[in-house]
Short mmCIF file of C-alpha atoms in Angstrom, two decimals:
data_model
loop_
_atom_site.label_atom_id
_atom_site.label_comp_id
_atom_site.label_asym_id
_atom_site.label_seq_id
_atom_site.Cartn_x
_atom_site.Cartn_y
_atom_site.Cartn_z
CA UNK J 1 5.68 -4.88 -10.48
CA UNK J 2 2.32 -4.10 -11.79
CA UNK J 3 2.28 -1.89 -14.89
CA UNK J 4 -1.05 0.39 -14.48
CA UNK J 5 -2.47 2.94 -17.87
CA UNK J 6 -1.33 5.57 -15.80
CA UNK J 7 1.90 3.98 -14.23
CA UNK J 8 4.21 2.55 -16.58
CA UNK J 9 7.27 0.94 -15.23
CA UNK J 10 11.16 2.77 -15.30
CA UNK J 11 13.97 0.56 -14.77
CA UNK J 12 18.01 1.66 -15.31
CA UNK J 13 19.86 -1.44 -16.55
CA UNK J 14 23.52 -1.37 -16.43
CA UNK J 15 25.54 -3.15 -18.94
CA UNK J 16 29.34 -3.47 -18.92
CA UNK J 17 29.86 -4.95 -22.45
CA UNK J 18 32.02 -2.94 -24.62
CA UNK J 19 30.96 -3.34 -27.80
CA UNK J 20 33.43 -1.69 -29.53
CA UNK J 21 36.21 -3.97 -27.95
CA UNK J 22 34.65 -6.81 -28.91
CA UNK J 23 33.19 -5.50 -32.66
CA UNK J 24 37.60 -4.51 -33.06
CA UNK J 25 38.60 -8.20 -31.81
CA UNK J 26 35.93 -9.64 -34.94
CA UNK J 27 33.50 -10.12 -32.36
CA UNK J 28 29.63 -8.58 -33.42
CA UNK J 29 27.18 -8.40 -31.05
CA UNK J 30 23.37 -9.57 -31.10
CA UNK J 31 20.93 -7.89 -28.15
CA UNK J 32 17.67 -9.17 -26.87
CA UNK J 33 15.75 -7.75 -24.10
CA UNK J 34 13.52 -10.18 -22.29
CA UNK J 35 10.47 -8.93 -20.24
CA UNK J 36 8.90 -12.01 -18.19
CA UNK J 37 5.01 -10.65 -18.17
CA UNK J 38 2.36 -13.76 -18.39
CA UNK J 39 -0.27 -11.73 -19.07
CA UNK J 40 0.25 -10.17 -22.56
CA UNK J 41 -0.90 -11.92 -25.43
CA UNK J 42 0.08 -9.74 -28.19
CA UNK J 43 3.39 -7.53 -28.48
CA UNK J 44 1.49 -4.76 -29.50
CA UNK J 45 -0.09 -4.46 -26.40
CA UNK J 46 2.75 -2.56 -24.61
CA UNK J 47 5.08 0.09 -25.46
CA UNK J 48 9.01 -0.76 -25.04
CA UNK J 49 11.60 1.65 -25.55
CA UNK J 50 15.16 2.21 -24.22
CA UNK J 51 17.03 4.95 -23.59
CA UNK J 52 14.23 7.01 -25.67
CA UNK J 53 14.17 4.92 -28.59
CA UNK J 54 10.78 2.68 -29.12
CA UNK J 55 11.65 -1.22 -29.34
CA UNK J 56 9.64 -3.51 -31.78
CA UNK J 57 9.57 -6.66 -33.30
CA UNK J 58 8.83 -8.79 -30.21
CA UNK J 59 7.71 -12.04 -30.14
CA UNK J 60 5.28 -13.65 -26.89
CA UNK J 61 6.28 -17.18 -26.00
CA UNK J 62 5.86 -19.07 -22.43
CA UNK J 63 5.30 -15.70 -20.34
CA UNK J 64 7.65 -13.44 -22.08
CA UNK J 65 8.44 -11.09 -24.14
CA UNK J 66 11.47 -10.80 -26.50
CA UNK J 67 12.40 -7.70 -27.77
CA UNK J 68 15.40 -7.68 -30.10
CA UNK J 69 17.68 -4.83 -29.65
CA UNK J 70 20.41 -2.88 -32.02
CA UNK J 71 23.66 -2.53 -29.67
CA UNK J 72 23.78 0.55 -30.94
CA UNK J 73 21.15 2.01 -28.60
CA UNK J 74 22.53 -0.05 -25.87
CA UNK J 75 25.06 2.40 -23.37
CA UNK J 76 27.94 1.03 -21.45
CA UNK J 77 26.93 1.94 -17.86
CA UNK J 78 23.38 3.03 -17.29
CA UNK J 79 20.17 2.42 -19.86
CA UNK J 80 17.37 3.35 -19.23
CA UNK J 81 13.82 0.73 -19.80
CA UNK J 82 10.71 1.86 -20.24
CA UNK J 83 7.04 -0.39 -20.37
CA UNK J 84 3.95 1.32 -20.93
CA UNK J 85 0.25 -0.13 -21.64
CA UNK J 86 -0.60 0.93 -25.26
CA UNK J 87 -4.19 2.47 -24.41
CA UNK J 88 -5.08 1.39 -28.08
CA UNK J 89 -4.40 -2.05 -27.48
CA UNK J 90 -6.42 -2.92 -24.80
CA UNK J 91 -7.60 -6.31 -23.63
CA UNK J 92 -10.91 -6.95 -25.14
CA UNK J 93 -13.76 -8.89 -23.73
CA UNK J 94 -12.88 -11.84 -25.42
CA UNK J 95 -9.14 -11.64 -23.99
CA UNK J 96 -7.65 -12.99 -20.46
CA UNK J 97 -4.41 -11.62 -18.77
CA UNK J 98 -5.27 -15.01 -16.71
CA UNK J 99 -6.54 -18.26 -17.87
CA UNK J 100 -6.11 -21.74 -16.71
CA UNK J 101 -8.52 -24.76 -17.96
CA UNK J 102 -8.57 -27.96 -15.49
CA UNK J 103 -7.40 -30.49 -18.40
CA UNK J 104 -3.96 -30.17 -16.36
CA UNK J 105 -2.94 -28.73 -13.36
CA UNK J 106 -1.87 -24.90 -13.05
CA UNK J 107 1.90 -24.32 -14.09
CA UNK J 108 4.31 -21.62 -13.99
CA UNK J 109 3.40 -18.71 -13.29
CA UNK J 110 1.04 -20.29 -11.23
CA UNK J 111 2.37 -21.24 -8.14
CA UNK J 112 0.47 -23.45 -5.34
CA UNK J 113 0.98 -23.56 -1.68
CA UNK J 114 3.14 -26.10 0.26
CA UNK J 115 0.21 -27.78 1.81
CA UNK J 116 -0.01 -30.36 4.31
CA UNK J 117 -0.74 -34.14 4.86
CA UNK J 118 -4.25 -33.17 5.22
CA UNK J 119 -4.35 -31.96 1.55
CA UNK J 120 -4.92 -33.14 -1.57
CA UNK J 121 -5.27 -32.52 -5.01
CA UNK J 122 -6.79 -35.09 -7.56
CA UNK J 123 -6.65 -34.29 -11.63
CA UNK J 124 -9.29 -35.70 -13.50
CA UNK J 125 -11.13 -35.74 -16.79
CA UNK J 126 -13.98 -33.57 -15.27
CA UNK J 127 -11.67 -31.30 -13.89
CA UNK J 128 -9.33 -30.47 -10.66
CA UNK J 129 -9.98 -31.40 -7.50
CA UNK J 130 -8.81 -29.43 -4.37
CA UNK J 131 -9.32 -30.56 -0.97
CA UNK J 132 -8.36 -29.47 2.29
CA UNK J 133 -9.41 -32.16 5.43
CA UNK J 134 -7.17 -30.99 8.09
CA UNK J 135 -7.84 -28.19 10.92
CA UNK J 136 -4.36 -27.35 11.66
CA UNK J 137 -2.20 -24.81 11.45
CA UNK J 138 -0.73 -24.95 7.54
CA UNK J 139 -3.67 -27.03 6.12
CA UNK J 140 -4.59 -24.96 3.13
CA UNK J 141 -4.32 -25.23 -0.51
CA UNK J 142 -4.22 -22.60 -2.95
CA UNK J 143 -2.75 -21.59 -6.20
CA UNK J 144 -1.77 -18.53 -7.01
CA UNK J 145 -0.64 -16.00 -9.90
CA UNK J 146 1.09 -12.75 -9.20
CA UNK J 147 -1.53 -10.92 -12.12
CA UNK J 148 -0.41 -7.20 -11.48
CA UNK J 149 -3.59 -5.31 -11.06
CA UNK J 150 -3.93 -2.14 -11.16
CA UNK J 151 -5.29 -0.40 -7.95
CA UNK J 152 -8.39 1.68 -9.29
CA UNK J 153 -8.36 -0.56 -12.21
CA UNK J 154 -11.26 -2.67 -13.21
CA UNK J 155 -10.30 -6.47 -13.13
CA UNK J 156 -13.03 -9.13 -13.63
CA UNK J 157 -12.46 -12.92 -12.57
CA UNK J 158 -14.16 -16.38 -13.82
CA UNK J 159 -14.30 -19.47 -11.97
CA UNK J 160 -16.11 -22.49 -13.17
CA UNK J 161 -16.78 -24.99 -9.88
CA UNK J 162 -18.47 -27.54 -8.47
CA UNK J 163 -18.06 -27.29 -4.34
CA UNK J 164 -18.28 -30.78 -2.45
CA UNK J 165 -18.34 -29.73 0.64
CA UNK J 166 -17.10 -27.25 3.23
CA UNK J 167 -15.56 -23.92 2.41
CA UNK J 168 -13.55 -22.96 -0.68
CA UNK J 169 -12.40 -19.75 -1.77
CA UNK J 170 -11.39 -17.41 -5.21
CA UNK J 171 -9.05 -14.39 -3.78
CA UNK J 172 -8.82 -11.31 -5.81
CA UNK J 173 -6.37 -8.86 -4.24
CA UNK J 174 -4.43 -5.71 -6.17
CA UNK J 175 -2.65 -4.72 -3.62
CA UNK J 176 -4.24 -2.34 -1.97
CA UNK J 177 -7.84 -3.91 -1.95
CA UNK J 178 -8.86 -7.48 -1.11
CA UNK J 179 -11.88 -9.99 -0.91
CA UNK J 180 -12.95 -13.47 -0.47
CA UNK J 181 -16.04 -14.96 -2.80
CA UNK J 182 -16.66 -18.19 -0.25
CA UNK J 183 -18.51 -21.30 -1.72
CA UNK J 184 -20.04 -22.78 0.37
CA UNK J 185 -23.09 -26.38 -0.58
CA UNK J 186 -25.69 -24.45 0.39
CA UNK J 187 -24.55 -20.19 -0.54
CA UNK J 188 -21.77 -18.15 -1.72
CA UNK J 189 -21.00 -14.84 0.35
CA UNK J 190 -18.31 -11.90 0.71
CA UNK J 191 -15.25 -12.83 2.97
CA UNK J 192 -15.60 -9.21 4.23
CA UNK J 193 -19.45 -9.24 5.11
CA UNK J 194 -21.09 -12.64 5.14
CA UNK J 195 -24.55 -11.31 5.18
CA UNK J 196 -23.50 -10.18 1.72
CA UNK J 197 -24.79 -13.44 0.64
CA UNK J 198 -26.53 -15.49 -2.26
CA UNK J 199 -27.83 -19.01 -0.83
CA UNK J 200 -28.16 -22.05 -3.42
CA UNK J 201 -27.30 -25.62 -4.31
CA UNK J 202 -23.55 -25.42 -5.26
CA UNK J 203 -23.03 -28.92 -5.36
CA UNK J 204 -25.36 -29.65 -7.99
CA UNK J 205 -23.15 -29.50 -10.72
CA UNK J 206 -20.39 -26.78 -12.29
CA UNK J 207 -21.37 -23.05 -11.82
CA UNK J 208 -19.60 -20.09 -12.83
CA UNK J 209 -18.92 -17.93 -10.67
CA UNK J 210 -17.85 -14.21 -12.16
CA UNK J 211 -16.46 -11.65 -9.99
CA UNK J 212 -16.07 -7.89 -11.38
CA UNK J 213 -14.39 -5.12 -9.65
CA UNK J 214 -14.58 -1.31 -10.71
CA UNK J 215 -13.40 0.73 -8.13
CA UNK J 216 -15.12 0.13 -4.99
CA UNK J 217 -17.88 -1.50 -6.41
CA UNK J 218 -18.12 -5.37 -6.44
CA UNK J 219 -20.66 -7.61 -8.22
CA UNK J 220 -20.91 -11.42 -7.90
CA UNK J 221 -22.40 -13.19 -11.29
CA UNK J 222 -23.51 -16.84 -10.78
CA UNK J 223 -24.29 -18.59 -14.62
CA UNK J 224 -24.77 -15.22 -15.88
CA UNK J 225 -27.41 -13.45 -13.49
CA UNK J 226 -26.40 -10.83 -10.92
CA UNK J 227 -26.69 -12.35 -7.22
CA UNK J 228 -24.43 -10.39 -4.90
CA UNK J 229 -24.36 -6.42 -5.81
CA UNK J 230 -21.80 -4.95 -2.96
CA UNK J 231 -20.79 -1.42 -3.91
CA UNK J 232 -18.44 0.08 -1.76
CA UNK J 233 -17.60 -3.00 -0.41
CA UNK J 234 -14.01 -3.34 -2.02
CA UNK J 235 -11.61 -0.65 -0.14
CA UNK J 236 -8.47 0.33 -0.79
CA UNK J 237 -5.42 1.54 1.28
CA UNK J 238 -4.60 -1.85 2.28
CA UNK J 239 -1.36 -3.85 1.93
CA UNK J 240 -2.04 -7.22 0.32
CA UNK J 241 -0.15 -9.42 -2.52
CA UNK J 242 -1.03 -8.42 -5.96
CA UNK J 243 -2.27 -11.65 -6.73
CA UNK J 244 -5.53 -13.75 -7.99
CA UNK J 245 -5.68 -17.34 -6.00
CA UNK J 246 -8.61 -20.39 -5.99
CA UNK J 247 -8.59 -23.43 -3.47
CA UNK J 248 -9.26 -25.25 -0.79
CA UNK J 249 -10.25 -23.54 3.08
CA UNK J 250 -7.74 -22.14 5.93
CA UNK J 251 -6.07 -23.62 8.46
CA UNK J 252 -9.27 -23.61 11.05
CA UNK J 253 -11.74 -24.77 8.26
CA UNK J 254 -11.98 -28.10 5.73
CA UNK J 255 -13.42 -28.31 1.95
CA UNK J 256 -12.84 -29.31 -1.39
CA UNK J 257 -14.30 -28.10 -4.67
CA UNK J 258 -13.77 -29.38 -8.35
CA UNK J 259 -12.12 -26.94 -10.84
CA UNK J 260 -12.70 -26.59 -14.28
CA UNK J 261 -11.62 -23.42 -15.20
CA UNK J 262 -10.15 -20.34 -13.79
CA UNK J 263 -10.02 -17.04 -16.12
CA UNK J 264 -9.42 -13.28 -15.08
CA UNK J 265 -8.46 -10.18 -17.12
CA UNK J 266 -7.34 -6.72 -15.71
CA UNK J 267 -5.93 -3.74 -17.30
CA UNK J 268 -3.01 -3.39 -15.30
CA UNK J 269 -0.66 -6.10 -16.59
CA UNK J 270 2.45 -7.19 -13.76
CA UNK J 271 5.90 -7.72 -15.22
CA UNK J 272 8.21 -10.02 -12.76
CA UNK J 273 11.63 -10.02 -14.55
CA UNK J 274 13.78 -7.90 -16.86
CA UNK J 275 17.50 -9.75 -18.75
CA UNK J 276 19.51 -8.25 -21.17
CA UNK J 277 21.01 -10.71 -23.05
CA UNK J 278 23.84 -10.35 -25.56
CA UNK J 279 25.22 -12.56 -27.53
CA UNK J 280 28.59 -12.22 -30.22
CA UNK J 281 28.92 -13.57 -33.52
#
């Protein structure tokens, strides 16, 4: 579920522990609610509360967020959760909701495609390579992360990469809007319009590649300098996975790329799990 400024996220939790039962048979409970969103670095950058009253003390560690919780705000039946962006807290332009470096290959919550027998993926010291050499149905090869953009949002998305040959692609979708930055040895261009276009050497070495979205507007940075200015070009009212996804072709086209790095940061921030835990000691 992706968690927007202006769309924080509601979610009724029912919990059939009786606390008093168990406090009367020497039993004392311990609460902990557990919010599974990768992309928050700091506690303080959302607002928990439930049933009305504001949770703190959380602590970020491999994707989530641990709240503890008195059992005394906890209801037996229906509670109420509710996570909010704190406006105050917002990601700066040093920060990434996203970031992956190529020393190792993308883990959880990244998530990669099933692939084929036509392709491959190689780790190395310079980076990660991703290669697609088959033409049939299936022969793909992506990772992916479910970021939770916001639609309307502003997101912007780095990818450092070094194309070999063929096509390979960085996806940035939000659900509503979508687009394609293609690399290609000899260009880069828009999915959506390919005379929207920038031609160079791609293969020479690592580039970095920096889309930013704001709106409708899209801009394509290559090492810094503007090349592809596309406003208007990134509509809405679509139906697309709310994710942000680098690799290797489609199933009618081959390439392979190295990756180095692969960095994004939005203001909407997605949340994919919610546990109440409780413990008794």
């Amino acid at each position: 579920v992706s968690i927007g400024l202006e769309s924080p996220l509601e979610v009724e939790l029912t919990v059939g522990e009786d606390f008093e039962a168990a406090r009367a048979a020497g039993g004392e409970p311990e609460a902990t609610l557990h919010l599974e969103m990768p992309g928050v670095n700091r506690p303080e950058q959302v607002q928990v509360s439930l049933n009305g009253q504001t949770l703190s003390g959380g602590v970020v560690a491999d994707g989530w967020l641990d709240i503890p919780v008195s059992p005394n705000l906890i209801e037996r039946g229906a509670n109420t959760v509710r996570v909010a962006i704190d406006p105050d807290q917002r990601f700066g332009d040093d920060e990434w909701t996203v970031s992956w470096e190529g020393g190792e290959t993308p883990g959880s919550p990244w998530y990669r495609d099933p692939g084929s027998a036509r392709t491959e993926e190689v780790l190395a010291e310079g980076g990660l390579l991703i290669a697609d050499r088959g033409e049939e149905s299936g022969d793909y090869h992506y990772y992916r992360f479910d970021w939770g953009a916001s639609p309307g949002d502003p997101f912007v998305v780095e990818a450092e990469v070094q194309v070999v040959s063929g096509s390979s692609f960085v996806i940035v979708s939000n659900g509503e809007g979508h687009e394609r930055l293609g690399l290609w040895p000899d260009r880069i261009e828009l999915w959506s319009d390919e005379n929207l276009r920038y031609e160079m050497d791609t293969t020479d070495g690592f580039h970095t590649y920096r889309i930013e979205v704001e709106g409708e507007d899209l801009r394509v940075y290559v090492d810094g300098e503007l090349r592809i200015d596309a406003p208007g070009s990134y509509e809405g009212g679509g139906n697309y996975p709310n994710q942000v996804a680098f690799g290797a072709a489609n199933s009618a086209m081959v390439g392979e790329a190295w990756w180095r790095a692969v960095r994004a940061r939005t203001t909407g921030i997605g949340c994919r799990d919610m546990v109440l835990s409780v413990t008794y000691q």
